[in-house]
Coordinates of C-alpha atoms and ligand atoms in Angstrom, one line a residue:
X1406 CA 103.6 7.9 0.0
X1407 CA 100.9 6.7 -2.3
X1408 CA 101.8 5.7 -5.8
X1409 CA 99.9 5.9 -9.1
X1410 CA 100.7 4.7 -12.6
X1411 CA 98.1 5.3 -15.3
X1412 CA 96.8 1.9 -16.6
X1413 CA 97.5 2.8 -20.2
X1414 CA 98.1 -0.8 -21.2
X1415 CA 94.7 -1.9 -20.0
X1416 CA 93.0 1.0 -21.7
X1417 CA 94.7 0.1 -25.0
X1418 CA 93.6 -3.5 -24.5
X1419 CA 90.0 -2.5 -24.1
X1420 CA 90.1 0.0 -27.0
X1421 CA 92.0 -2.3 -29.4
X1422 CA 91.2 -5.9 -28.6
X1423 CA 87.8 -5.7 -27.0
X1424 CA 86.0 -2.7 -28.6
X1425 CA 88.2 -2.7 -31.8
X1426 CA 88.0 1.1 -32.2
X1427 CA 89.8 0.9 -35.5
X1428 CA 86.5 -0.4 -37.0
X1429 CA 85.0 3.1 -36.4
X1430 CA 87.8 5.0 -38.3
X1431 CA 85.2 6.3 -40.8
X1432 CA 83.2 8.2 -38.0
X1433 CA 83.6 11.9 -37.6
X1434 CA 86.1 12.6 -34.9
X1435 CA 87.8 9.2 -35.2
X1436 CA 90.0 10.5 -38.0
X1437 CA 91.5 12.8 -35.3
X1438 CA 92.4 9.7 -33.4
X1439 CA 94.0 7.8 -36.3
X1440 CA 97.3 6.0 -36.2
X1441 CA 99.4 6.7 -33.2
X1442 CA 97.3 9.6 -32.0
X1443 CA 95.5 7.7 -29.3
X1444 CA 98.7 6.2 -28.1
X1445 CA 100.3 9.7 -28.0
X1446 CA 97.3 11.2 -26.1
X1447 CA 97.2 8.5 -23.5
X1448 CA 101.0 8.4 -23.0
X1449 CA 101.3 12.2 -22.7
X1450 CA 98.1 12.4 -20.6
X1451 CA 99.3 9.7 -18.3
X1452 CA 102.6 11.5 -17.8
X1453 CA 100.9 14.8 -17.0
X1454 CA 98.5 13.1 -14.5
X1455 CA 101.3 11.1 -12.8
X1456 CA 103.9 13.9 -12.6
X1457 CA 101.9 17.1 -12.3
X1458 CA 98.6 16.3 -10.7
X1459 CA 99.2 13.2 -8.5
X1460 CA 101.9 14.9 -6.4
X1461 CA 99.2 17.5 -5.4
X1462 CA 96.6 15.0 -4.4
X1463 CA 97.5 14.4 -0.8
X1464 CA 98.6 17.9 0.0
X1465 CA 95.5 19.3 -1.7
X1466 CA 93.3 17.1 0.5
X1467 CA 95.1 18.2 3.7
X1468 CA 95.2 21.9 2.8
X1469 CA 91.7 22.2 1.2
X1470 CA 90.3 25.4 -0.2
X1471 CA 90.1 28.8 1.7
X1472 CA 87.4 31.4 1.5
X1473 CA 88.4 34.9 2.2
X1474 CA 86.2 37.6 3.7
X1475 CA 85.6 39.2 0.3
X1476 CA 84.1 35.9 -0.9
X1477 CA 87.1 35.0 -3.0
X1478 CA 88.5 31.4 -2.8
X1479 CA 92.0 30.1 -2.9
X1480 CA 92.6 26.5 -4.1
X1481 CA 95.4 24.5 -2.5
X1482 CA 99.1 25.3 -3.1
X1483 CA 100.2 24.3 -6.6
X1484 CA 96.7 24.0 -8.1
X1485 CA 96.9 27.3 -9.9
X1486 CA 100.2 26.5 -11.7
X1487 CA 99.0 22.9 -12.4
X1488 CA 95.7 24.3 -13.9
X1489 CA 97.7 26.7 -16.1
X1490 CA 99.8 23.8 -17.4
X1491 CA 96.6 21.8 -17.9
X1492 CA 95.0 24.5 -20.0
X1493 CA 98.3 25.3 -21.8
X1494 CA 98.6 21.6 -22.7
X1495 CA 95.2 21.7 -24.4
X1496 CA 93.8 19.0 -22.1
X1497 CA 90.4 20.7 -21.6
X1498 CA 89.8 20.8 -25.3
X1499 CA 90.2 17.1 -26.2
X1500 CA 86.6 16.2 -27.1
X1501 CA 85.2 19.7 -27.7
X1502 CA 84.0 20.7 -31.2
X1503 CA 86.6 22.2 -33.5
X1504 CA 84.5 25.2 -34.3
X1505 CA 85.0 26.4 -30.7
X1506 CA 88.6 25.6 -30.5
X1507 CA 88.4 22.0 -29.5
X1508 CA 90.3 19.0 -30.8
X1509 CA 87.1 17.1 -31.7
X1510 CA 88.6 13.8 -30.5
X1511 CA 86.2 10.9 -30.0
X1512 CA 84.5 10.8 -26.6
X1513 CA 86.0 7.4 -25.9
X1514 CA 89.5 9.0 -26.0
X1515 CA 88.7 11.8 -23.6
X1516 CA 87.0 9.3 -21.3
X1517 CA 90.1 7.2 -21.2
X1518 CA 92.2 10.3 -20.3
X1519 CA 89.6 11.4 -17.7
X1520 CA 90.0 8.2 -15.8
X1521 CA 93.7 9.1 -15.3
X1522 CA 92.9 12.6 -14.3
X1523 CA 90.5 11.6 -11.6
X1524 CA 92.8 8.8 -10.3
X1525 CA 95.6 11.3 -10.0
X1526 CA 93.6 14.1 -8.4
X1527 CA 89.8 14.0 -8.1
X1528 CA 89.4 17.4 -6.5
X1529 CA 91.4 19.0 -9.3
X1530 CA 89.6 17.0 -12.0
X1531 CA 86.2 18.3 -10.9
X1532 CA 87.1 21.9 -11.8
X1533 CA 87.3 20.7 -15.4
X1534 CA 84.5 18.1 -15.2
X1535 CA 81.9 20.7 -14.3
X1536 CA 83.1 22.9 -17.1
X1537 CA 82.6 20.1 -19.6
X1538 CA 79.0 19.6 -18.3
X1539 CA 78.3 23.3 -18.7
X1540 CA 79.8 23.3 -22.2
X1541 CA 77.5 20.3 -23.1
X1542 CA 74.4 22.2 -22.0
X1543 CA 75.3 25.4 -23.8
X1544 CA 76.1 23.4 -27.0
X1545 CA 72.7 21.7 -26.8
X1546 CA 70.4 24.5 -25.8
X1547 CA 72.3 27.8 -26.1
X1548 CA 71.7 30.4 -28.9
X1549 CA 74.4 30.9 -31.5
X1550 CA 75.3 34.2 -29.8
X1551 CA 75.6 32.4 -26.4
X1552 CA 77.8 29.7 -27.9
X1553 CA 80.0 32.3 -29.6
X1554 CA 80.3 34.3 -26.4
X1555 CA 81.0 31.6 -23.9
X1556 CA 82.2 28.4 -25.5
X1557 CA 85.7 29.3 -27.0
X1558 CA 87.0 30.4 -23.6
X1559 CA 85.3 27.6 -21.7
X1560 CA 86.8 25.1 -24.2
X1561 CA 90.2 26.7 -23.8
X1562 CA 89.9 26.4 -20.0
X1563 CA 90.3 30.2 -19.5
X1564 CA 86.8 30.2 -18.1
X1565 CA 85.1 27.4 -16.1
X1566 CA 81.6 26.3 -15.6
X1567 CA 79.4 25.1 -12.8
X1568 CA 75.9 23.7 -12.3
X1569 CA 73.6 25.2 -9.7
X1570 CA 70.6 23.0 -9.0
X1571 CA 70.6 22.2 -5.3
X1572 CA 69.1 24.4 -2.6
X1573 CA 68.9 23.7 1.2
X1574 CA 65.3 22.3 1.0
X1575 CA 65.5 21.0 -2.6
X1576 CA 67.9 18.3 -3.6
X1577 CA 66.4 15.3 -5.3
X1578 CA 63.1 17.1 -5.5
X1579 CA 64.1 20.0 -7.7
X1580 CA 60.4 21.0 -8.3
X1581 CA 60.7 22.7 -4.9
X1582 CA 63.5 25.2 -5.8
X1583 CA 62.8 28.8 -4.7
X1584 CA 65.5 30.8 -6.7
X1585 CA 63.6 33.4 -8.7
X1586 CA 64.2 35.0 -12.1
X1587 CA 62.7 38.4 -12.6
X1588 CA 62.4 39.5 -16.3
X1589 CA 64.3 42.8 -17.0
X1590 CA 63.6 45.4 -19.7
X1591 CA 66.8 44.4 -21.7
X1592 CA 65.7 40.8 -22.0
X1593 CA 67.9 39.5 -19.2
X1594 CA 66.6 38.2 -15.8
X1595 CA 67.5 39.2 -12.3
X1596 CA 68.4 36.0 -10.4
X1597 CA 67.8 35.8 -6.6
X1598 CA 68.3 32.9 -4.3
X1599 CA 70.7 30.6 -2.5
X1600 CA 72.3 27.4 -3.9
X1601 CA 74.2 25.0 -1.8
X1602 CA 76.8 22.3 -2.5
X1603 CA 78.0 23.9 -5.7
X1604 CA 81.1 22.2 -6.9
X1605 CA 83.9 24.5 -8.1
X1606 CA 81.5 27.4 -7.3
X1607 CA 84.4 29.8 -6.7
X1608 CA 88.1 29.4 -7.3
X1609 CA 91.3 31.2 -8.3
X1610 CA 92.1 29.1 -11.4
X1611 CA 90.1 30.8 -14.2
X1612 CA 89.4 34.4 -15.3
X1613 CA 85.7 33.9 -15.3
X1614 CA 83.1 31.4 -14.0
X1615 CA 80.0 30.6 -16.0
X1616 CA 77.3 29.5 -13.6
X1617 CA 74.4 27.5 -15.1
X1618 CA 71.5 28.1 -12.7
X1619 CA 68.0 26.6 -12.3
X1620 CA 65.4 29.2 -11.3
X1621 CA 61.7 29.9 -11.6
X1622 CA 60.6 32.9 -13.7
X1623 CA 58.0 35.0 -11.7
X1624 CA 54.6 33.6 -12.3
X1625 CA 55.8 30.2 -13.5
X1626 CA 54.3 27.0 -12.1
X1627 CA 55.7 26.2 -8.7
X1628 CA 56.8 22.7 -9.7
X1629 CA 59.2 21.0 -12.2
X1630 CA 57.2 22.5 -15.0
X1631 CA 58.2 26.0 -14.0
X1632 CA 62.0 25.6 -14.0
X1633 CA 64.2 27.5 -16.4
X1634 CA 67.9 27.5 -17.0
X1635 CA 70.1 30.6 -16.9
X1636 CA 73.7 31.5 -17.7
X1637 CA 75.0 33.7 -14.8
X1638 CA 78.6 34.8 -15.4
X1639 CA 80.8 35.8 -12.5
X1640 CA 81.9 38.7 -14.6
X1641 CA 79.5 40.0 -17.2
X1642 CA 80.9 39.6 -20.7
X1643 CA 81.0 42.4 -23.4
X1644 CA 80.1 41.8 -27.0
X1645 CA 83.8 41.4 -27.9
X1646 CA 84.3 38.8 -25.1
X1647 CA 86.0 41.3 -22.8
X1648 CA 85.2 41.0 -19.0
X1649 CA 82.9 43.7 -17.7
X1650 CA 81.4 44.4 -14.3
X1651 CA 81.3 41.9 -11.4
X1652 CA 77.9 40.2 -11.3
X1653 CA 75.9 40.0 -8.1
X1654 CA 76.8 36.3 -7.4
X1655 CA 79.2 35.4 -4.6
X1656 CA 80.4 32.5 -2.6
X1657 CA 78.9 32.7 0.9
X1658 CA 80.8 29.7 2.4
X1659 CA 82.8 26.6 1.6
X1660 CA 81.1 23.4 2.8
X1661 CA 83.2 21.6 5.5
X1662 CA 82.9 18.1 4.1
X1663 CA 84.2 14.5 4.2
X1664 CA 86.3 14.3 1.1
X1665 CA 87.3 16.0 -2.2
X1666 CA 88.7 18.8 0.0
X1667 CA 90.7 20.3 -2.9
X1668 CA 87.4 21.1 -4.7
X1669 CA 85.6 24.1 -3.4
X1670 CA 82.0 23.0 -2.7
X1671 CA 80.3 26.4 -2.3
X1672 CA 77.2 28.0 -1.0
X1673 CA 76.4 30.5 -3.8
X1674 CA 74.3 33.6 -3.2
X1675 CA 72.5 35.3 -6.1
X1676 CA 71.4 38.8 -5.2
X1677 CA 69.6 40.0 -8.3
X1678 CA 72.4 38.7 -10.5
X1679 CA 72.1 39.2 -14.2
X1680 CA 71.2 36.0 -15.9
X1681 CA 70.5 35.0 -19.5
X1682 CA 67.9 32.4 -20.3
X1683 CA 69.2 29.3 -22.1
X1684 CA 66.7 27.5 -24.3
X1685 CA 63.0 27.9 -23.7
X1686 CA 61.4 29.2 -20.5
X1687 CA 60.1 26.5 -18.2
X1688 CA 62.1 23.8 -20.1
X1689 CA 65.2 24.2 -17.9
X1690 CA 65.1 20.8 -16.3
X1691 CA 65.2 19.1 -19.7
X1692 CA 68.2 21.3 -20.6
X1693 CA 69.9 20.5 -17.4
X1694 CA 69.3 16.8 -17.9
X1695 CA 71.5 16.9 -21.1
X1696 CA 74.3 18.0 -18.8
X1697 CA 73.3 15.5 -16.1
X1698 CA 73.3 12.5 -18.4
X1699 CA 76.8 13.2 -19.5
X1700 CA 77.8 14.1 -16.0
X1701 CA 76.4 10.8 -14.7
X1702 CA 78.7 8.8 -17.0
X1703 CA 81.6 11.0 -15.7
X1704 CA 80.7 10.3 -12.1
X1705 CA 80.6 6.5 -12.8
X1706 CA 84.1 7.0 -14.2
X1707 CA 85.1 8.6 -10.8
X1708 CA 84.2 5.4 -9.1
X1709 CA 86.5 3.4 -11.4
X1710 CA 89.3 6.0 -11.1
X1711 CA 89.4 6.3 -7.3
X1712 CA 89.0 2.5 -6.9
X1713 CA 92.0 2.0 -9.4
X1714 CA 94.5 4.2 -7.5
X1715 CA 93.4 2.7 -4.2
X1716 CA 93.9 -0.8 -5.6
X1717 CA 97.3 0.0 -7.0
X1718 CA 98.5 1.0 -3.6
X1719 CA 97.0 -2.1 -1.9
X1720 CA 98.8 -4.3 -4.4
X1721 CA 102.1 -2.6 -3.7
X1722 CA 101.5 -2.9 0.1
X1723 CA 100.6 -6.6 -0.1
X1724 CA 103.8 -7.2 -2.0
X1725 CA 105.9 -5.5 0.7
X1726 CA 104.3 -6.1 4.0
X1727 CA 105.2 -9.3 5.8
X1728 CA 102.8 -10.9 8.3
X1729 CA 102.2 -14.5 9.2
X1730 CA 102.7 -17.5 7.0
X1731 CA 100.9 -18.9 4.0
X1732 CA 98.3 -21.5 5.2
X1733 CA 100.1 -24.1 3.0
X1734 CA 103.5 -23.5 4.7
X1735 CA 106.1 -20.8 4.5
X1736 CA 106.4 -19.2 1.0
X1737 CA 109.6 -17.4 1.9
X1738 CA 111.4 -19.6 4.5
X1739 CA 114.4 -17.3 4.5
X1740 CA 112.2 -14.4 5.9
X1741 CA 110.6 -14.2 9.3
X1742 CA 107.1 -13.9 7.6
X1743 CA 105.5 -14.1 4.2
X1744 CA 104.1 -11.2 2.3
X1745 CA 100.4 -10.4 2.7
X1746 CA 99.8 -11.8 -0.8
X1747 CA 100.0 -15.4 0.4
X1748 CA 96.8 -15.0 2.4
X1749 CA 93.6 -16.1 0.6
X1750 CA 91.6 -13.4 2.3
X1751 CA 94.0 -10.7 1.0
X1752 CA 93.8 -12.3 -2.4
X1753 CA 90.0 -12.3 -2.2
X1754 CA 90.0 -8.5 -1.8
X1755 CA 92.6 -7.9 -4.5
X1756 CA 91.1 -10.3 -7.0
X1757 CA 87.7 -8.8 -6.4
X1758 CA 89.2 -5.3 -7.0
X1759 CA 91.0 -6.4 -10.1
X1760 CA 87.9 -8.1 -11.6
X1761 CA 85.6 -5.2 -10.7
X1762 CA 87.9 -2.5 -11.9
X1763 CA 88.9 -4.0 -15.2
X1764 CA 85.3 -4.9 -15.9
X1765 CA 84.3 -1.3 -15.0
X1766 CA 86.9 0.1 -17.3
X1767 CA 85.6 -1.9 -20.2
X1768 CA 82.1 -0.8 -19.3
X1769 CA 82.9 2.9 -19.1
X1770 CA 84.8 2.8 -22.3
X1771 CA 82.1 0.8 -24.0
X1772 CA 79.6 3.5 -22.7
X1773 CA 81.8 6.3 -24.2
X1774 CA 81.8 4.5 -27.5
X1775 CA 78.0 4.4 -27.5
X1776 CA 77.9 8.2 -26.9
X1777 CA 80.2 8.5 -30.0
X1778 CA 78.0 6.2 -32.0
X1779 CA 74.8 7.8 -30.9
X1780 CA 76.1 11.1 -32.3
X1781 CA 78.1 10.1 -35.3
X1782 CA 77.1 6.6 -36.7
X1783 CA 76.2 7.0 -40.3
X1784 CA 73.1 4.8 -40.0
X1785 CA 70.0 6.1 -38.2
X1786 CA 69.2 2.6 -36.8
X1787 CA 72.8 2.3 -35.4
X1788 CA 72.5 5.8 -33.8
X1789 CA 69.3 4.9 -32.2
X1790 CA 70.5 1.5 -30.9
X1791 CA 73.6 3.2 -29.4
X1792 CA 71.4 5.9 -27.8
X1793 CA 69.0 3.3 -26.4
X1794 CA 71.8 1.3 -24.9
X1795 CA 73.6 4.2 -23.3
X1796 CA 70.3 5.6 -21.9
X1797 CA 69.5 2.2 -20.4
X1798 CA 72.9 1.6 -18.9
X1799 CA 73.7 5.2 -17.7
X1800 CA 72.1 4.6 -14.2
X1801 CA 74.0 1.3 -14.0
X1802 CA 77.3 3.0 -14.9
X1803 CA 76.7 5.8 -12.4
X1804 CA 75.2 3.6 -9.6
X1805 CA 77.0 0.3 -9.8
X1806 CA 80.4 1.6 -10.8
X1807 CA 80.4 4.1 -8.0
X1808 CA 79.3 1.4 -5.5
X1809 CA 82.3 -0.6 -6.8
X1810 CA 84.7 2.3 -6.4
X1811 CA 83.7 2.7 -2.8
X1812 CA 83.8 -1.0 -2.1
X1813 CA 87.3 -1.3 -3.7
X1814 CA 88.6 1.7 -1.9
X1815 CA 87.4 0.3 1.5
X1816 CA 88.9 -3.1 0.8
X1817 CA 92.2 -1.5 -0.4
X1818 CA 92.2 0.3 3.0
X1819 CA 91.5 -3.0 4.7
X1820 CA 94.6 -4.6 3.0
X1821 CA 96.6 -2.0 4.9
X1822 CA 95.1 -2.9 8.3
X1823 CA 95.6 -0.1 10.8
X1824 CA 98.1 1.6 8.4
X1825 CA 95.1 2.2 6.1
X1826 CA 93.3 4.1 8.8
X1827 CA 96.0 6.7 9.5
X1828 CA 96.4 9.7 7.2
X1829 CA 100.0 9.3 6.2
X1830 CA 99.5 6.4 3.8
X1831 CA 96.7 8.1 1.9
X1832 CA 94.2 5.2 1.9
X1833 CA 91.6 6.9 4.0
X1834 CA 91.5 9.8 1.5
X1835 CA 90.5 7.4 -1.2
X1836 CA 87.6 6.0 0.9
X1837 CA 86.4 9.6 1.7
X1838 CA 86.8 10.8 -1.9
X1839 CA 85.1 7.7 -3.4
X1840 CA 82.0 8.1 -1.1
X1841 CA 80.7 11.3 -2.7
X1842 CA 80.3 9.7 -6.2
X1843 CA 77.5 7.5 -4.7
X1844 CA 75.6 10.7 -3.6
X1845 CA 75.8 13.5 -6.1
X1846 CA 74.5 13.7 -9.7
X1847 CA 71.4 11.9 -8.3
X1848 CA 72.0 9.5 -5.4
X1849 CA 72.5 5.8 -6.4
X1850 CA 69.0 5.1 -5.0
X1851 CA 67.6 7.7 -7.5
X1852 CA 69.7 6.0 -10.3
X1853 CA 68.0 2.7 -9.4
X1854 CA 64.6 4.3 -9.6
X1855 CA 65.4 5.9 -12.9
X1856 CA 66.4 2.5 -14.2
X1857 CA 63.3 0.7 -13.0
X1858 CA 60.8 3.5 -13.4
X1859 CA 61.8 5.0 -16.7
X1860 CA 64.7 3.3 -18.6
X1861 CA 63.4 -0.3 -18.6
X1862 CA 60.0 0.6 -19.9
X1863 CA 61.1 3.4 -22.4
X1864 CA 59.8 2.9 -25.9
X1865 CA 58.0 -0.4 -24.9
X1866 CA 61.2 -1.9 -23.5
X1867 CA 63.1 -1.5 -26.8
X1868 CA 66.5 -0.9 -25.2
X1869 CA 66.4 -3.8 -22.8
X1870 CA 65.3 -6.1 -25.5
X1871 CA 68.2 -5.0 -27.7
X1872 CA 70.5 -5.5 -24.8
X1873 CA 69.2 -9.0 -24.0
X1874 CA 69.8 -9.9 -27.7
X1875 CA 73.4 -8.7 -27.5
X1876 CA 74.0 -10.7 -24.4
X1877 CA 72.5 -13.8 -26.1
X1878 CA 74.8 -13.4 -29.1
X1879 CA 77.9 -12.9 -26.8
X1880 CA 77.0 -16.0 -24.8
X1881 CA 76.5 -18.1 -27.9
X1882 CA 79.9 -17.0 -29.2
X1883 CA 81.5 -17.7 -25.8
X1884 CA 79.9 -21.1 -25.5
X1885 CA 81.3 -22.2 -28.8
X1886 CA 84.9 -21.8 -27.6
X1887 CA 86.3 -24.3 -25.0
X1888 CA 88.4 -21.5 -23.4
X1889 CA 85.4 -19.3 -22.7
X1890 CA 82.5 -21.9 -22.5
X1891 CA 82.4 -22.0 -18.7
X1892 CA 82.3 -18.2 -18.3
X1893 CA 79.6 -18.0 -21.0
X1894 CA 77.5 -20.7 -19.2
X1895 CA 77.7 -18.9 -15.9
X1896 CA 76.8 -15.6 -17.5
X1897 CA 73.9 -17.3 -19.2
X1898 CA 72.6 -18.5 -15.8
X1899 CA 73.0 -14.9 -14.3
X1900 CA 71.1 -13.5 -17.3
X1901 CA 68.4 -16.1 -16.6
X1902 CA 68.1 -14.6 -13.1
X1903 CA 67.9 -11.1 -14.5
X1904 CA 65.3 -12.0 -17.0
X1905 CA 63.1 -13.6 -14.3
X1906 CA 63.6 -10.6 -12.1
X1907 CA 62.7 -8.3 -15.0
X1908 CA 59.5 -10.3 -15.6
X1909 CA 58.6 -10.2 -11.9
X1910 CA 59.1 -6.4 -11.9
X1911 CA 56.9 -5.9 -14.9
X1912 CA 54.1 -8.0 -13.4
X1913 CA 54.3 -6.6 -9.9
X1914 CA 55.9 -3.1 -10.1
X1915 CA 52.9 -1.3 -11.7
X1916 CA 50.3 -2.9 -9.5
X1917 CA 52.1 -2.0 -6.3
X1918 CA 54.7 0.8 -6.8
X1919 CA 56.2 0.0 -3.4
X1920 CA 57.4 -3.3 -5.0
X1921 CA 59.2 -1.3 -7.7
X1922 CA 60.7 1.0 -5.1
X1923 CA 61.9 -1.8 -2.9
X1924 CA 63.3 -3.8 -5.8
X1925 CA 65.0 -0.9 -7.6
X1926 CA 68.4 -1.0 -5.8
X1927 CA 69.0 -4.8 -5.9
X1928 CA 67.7 -4.7 -9.5
X1929 CA 70.3 -2.1 -10.5
X1930 CA 73.0 -4.2 -8.7
X1931 CA 71.8 -7.3 -10.5
X1932 CA 72.0 -5.5 -13.8
X1933 CA 75.5 -4.2 -12.9
X1934 CA 76.6 -7.7 -12.0
X1935 CA 75.4 -9.0 -15.4
X1936 CA 76.8 -6.1 -17.3
X1937 CA 80.3 -6.5 -16.0
X1938 CA 79.9 -10.3 -16.6
X1939 CA 79.1 -9.4 -20.2
X1940 CA 82.3 -7.2 -20.3
X1941 CA 84.3 -10.1 -18.9
X1942 CA 83.0 -12.5 -21.5
X1943 CA 84.0 -10.1 -24.2
X1944 CA 87.5 -9.7 -22.6
X1945 CA 87.8 -13.5 -22.2
X1946 CA 86.9 -14.0 -25.9
X1947 CA 89.3 -11.3 -27.0
X1948 CA 92.2 -12.8 -24.9
X1949 CA 91.4 -16.4 -25.9
X1950 CA 91.6 -15.3 -29.6
X1951 CA 94.9 -13.5 -29.0
X1952 CA 96.4 -16.5 -27.3
X1953 CA 95.2 -18.8 -30.1
X1954 CA 96.7 -16.5 -32.7
X1955 CA 99.9 -16.1 -30.8
X1956 CA 99.4 -12.4 -30.6
X1957 CA 100.5 -10.0 -27.8
X1958 CA 101.8 -10.8 -24.4
X1959 CA 100.6 -14.3 -23.4
X1960 CA 100.9 -13.7 -19.7
X1961 CA 98.7 -10.6 -19.9
X1962 CA 96.0 -12.5 -21.8
X1963 CA 96.2 -15.5 -19.5
X1964 CA 95.7 -13.2 -16.5
X1965 CA 92.5 -11.9 -18.3
X1966 CA 91.2 -15.4 -18.6
X1967 CA 91.9 -16.2 -14.9
X1968 CA 90.2 -12.9 -13.9
X1969 CA 87.2 -13.7 -16.1
X1970 CA 87.0 -17.0 -14.3
X1971 CA 87.2 -15.4 -10.9
X1972 CA 84.4 -13.0 -11.9
X1973 CA 82.2 -15.8 -13.2
X1974 CA 82.8 -18.0 -10.1
X1975 CA 82.9 -15.5 -7.3
X1976 CA 80.7 -12.6 -8.4
X1977 CA 78.1 -13.8 -11.0
X1978 CA 76.5 -16.1 -8.4
X1979 CA 75.3 -13.0 -6.6
X1980 CA 72.7 -12.8 -9.3
X1981 CA 70.6 -15.6 -7.7
X1982 CA 70.5 -13.9 -4.3
X1983 CA 69.7 -10.5 -5.8
X1984 CA 66.8 -12.0 -7.8
X1985 CA 65.3 -13.6 -4.6
X1986 CA 65.6 -10.2 -2.8
X1987 CA 63.8 -8.5 -5.7
X1988 CA 61.0 -11.1 -5.7
X1989 CA 60.7 -10.8 -2.0
X1990 CA 58.7 -7.6 -2.8
X1991 CA 58.0 -4.7 -0.5
X1992 CA 56.0 -6.3 2.4
X1993 CA 58.8 -6.8 4.9
X1994 CA 60.4 -3.5 3.8
X1995 CA 57.3 -1.4 4.5
X1996 CA 55.5 -3.4 7.2
X1997 CA 56.7 -1.6 10.4
X1998 CA 55.0 1.6 11.5
X1999 CA 57.4 4.6 11.7
X2000 CA 57.2 4.5 15.5
X2001 CA 58.7 1.1 15.6
X2002 CA 62.1 2.4 14.3
Ligands
FAD2517 C1 80.4 17.5 -2.3 C2 79.1 17.7 -3.1 C3 79.1 18.3 -4.3 C4 77.9 18.6 -5.0 N1 77.9 19.3 -6.2 C5 76.8 19.8 -6.7 C6 76.8 20.7 -7.7 O1 77.9 21.0 -8.3 N2 75.6 21.3 -8.1 C7 74.4 20.9 -7.6 O2 73.4 21.5 -8.0 N3 74.4 20.0 -6.5 C8 75.5 19.5 -6.1 N4 75.5 18.6 -5.0 C9 74.2 18.2 -4.5 C10 73.9 16.7 -4.7 O3 73.6 16.5 -6.1 C11 72.7 16.4 -3.8 O4 73.2 16.4 -2.5 C12 72.0 15.1 -4.1 O5 71.4 15.2 -5.4 C13 71.0 14.7 -3.1 O6 70.2 15.7 -2.7 P1 70.0 16.0 -1.1 O7 71.4 16.1 -0.5 O8 69.1 17.2 -0.9 O9 69.3 14.7 -0.5 P2 67.7 14.4 -0.5 O10 67.2 14.7 -1.8 O11 67.2 15.1 0.7 O12 67.8 12.8 -0.3 C14 68.0 12.2 1.0 C15 67.9 10.7 0.8 O13 66.5 10.4 0.4 C16 66.5 9.7 -0.8 N5 65.4 10.1 -1.7 C17 65.1 11.4 -1.9 N6 64.0 11.5 -2.7 C18 63.6 10.2 -2.9 C19 62.6 9.6 -3.7 N7 61.7 10.3 -4.3 N8 62.5 8.3 -3.7 C20 63.4 7.5 -3.0 N9 64.4 8.0 -2.3 C21 64.5 9.4 -2.2 C22 67.9 9.9 -1.5 O14 68.3 8.9 -2.3 C23 68.8 10.1 -0.3 O15 69.2 8.8 0.2 C24 76.7 18.2 -4.4 C25 76.7 17.6 -3.1 C26 77.8 17.4 -2.5 C27 77.8 16.8 -1.1

């Protein structure tokens, strides 16, 4: 049976020693996380995830969701009770605004908890994750009446939310959607069309489902400029919040898919369903992007979370399984064989996983802090800098961290050998579950193009310049300390490769857009390699300082220094190869005629 133990200690380390969240105690929301509050939330959240949700992960995958002839959907056994306990415990409300019944905790605290939630049970976590995205869009673009009608129950978890963008012929290219919205005399719209791949589209966990749907109002331009966003509740809602008639929206089928079986991915049919416009007509894509940007950070976190649980199991297995002997001679002469841990190739996979995951955790929590600062920092300049940084690095968090999650899950499976390939041990589920995070919320290829095509050049490159300055300051600080000088020097060299690649892109990407397209993915990876290197230098400096001051658990901090060294020696060198790939341009990529494939 797989195991999972929430990495509360490592979360606390990032929050306290690396990001020093106590420095932000004066920000709105952070007063709700004062003193022992963060500790209490993480400890209780960890317990809930480990004891209630994790035991349903494997059974939920094996059982999946069932659609009945009337279009209703049953989630796997145990999910309904677990969801009731989840809502009862107030977990959906963590970061939601107090005026709608939320606890108004900092985003960084809810992000820390969400990692545990997804590790424990990704399929379950997605019922809540989509709701949080829908809440974000209604908060940003909904009218006061819409907020009052929908948000309190969505925040409480009594109602859930979904996002309906994709259609059979329109995925990345949303300008092509065909779902229509016909204006009605009472100001509502009649929504007609078919959406596919809709996560949590139907389920038996909540009393109502609030679908957010992209559609084109009759007569609107037939491209991205003609898309509007609508609220389409499963049950219409009376002025007093009571549930009324069933709306003309139904689940036509559940997709038969590779992973996240416990989450119902639905074909949704809208047959003249009553919908209510959110925000301005034809500005729906912008409204949806508010939701998407938050959701992309959440999907990045999924990469970390699934990688983490897979890694924990691989570590346990490598401690227990005995095969062969250490290359340097028997480690356990009294046994017939040594544990897998003695083999450098097993170590390679486990060290890589440890370095990538701990770096990714620091990055995801740093990103969540930027979201808090972008909203709440007292100074306008500070708010803008945080917004710039998180906008720049959102595609990297989504794209690179989900690539890492899949790589780690596959390597964790590899540590199990053939025992990782059979269902019983649970490792193949992690590989299947991790895979989707690279695809949805904009494929990782689309993230890379967003980074290269929009984020780098936004506001004359202001964000990337700020980021290079921060990297430079961190490297200078790291170089000044003997314990971190080598990691800093290696990061400096990788940053040099990134700067050169950025320069090359700026000079060549506009003149030949194929160069930008061919360079985008390796560029996103290069930026991810450097960004995690930055996190590792920050962790190395924090741990070196703790050791020098005699604070905390010395062995824990020493392990951080060793892992930082591993990252610097074994992963940062990829920067040079990635730069050469980027500078290779598009010629060889595009040279062959299609018939030659
Ligand atoms: C399990 C699951 C859950 C999902 N949940 C939801 C949901 O809740 N709501 C929702 O609306 N959608 C959802 N989706 C849909 C998902 O977001 C899309 O599948 C994804 O955005 C890609 O769209 P597509 O599948 O049509 O692929 P396409 O857009 O057809 O892309 C195919 C390939 O071409 C590449 N590509 C496409 N356009 C370009 C371009 N311009 N330049 C370069 N490369 C390009 C892509 O990167 C990809 O590799 C879900 C999908 C799955 C499988």
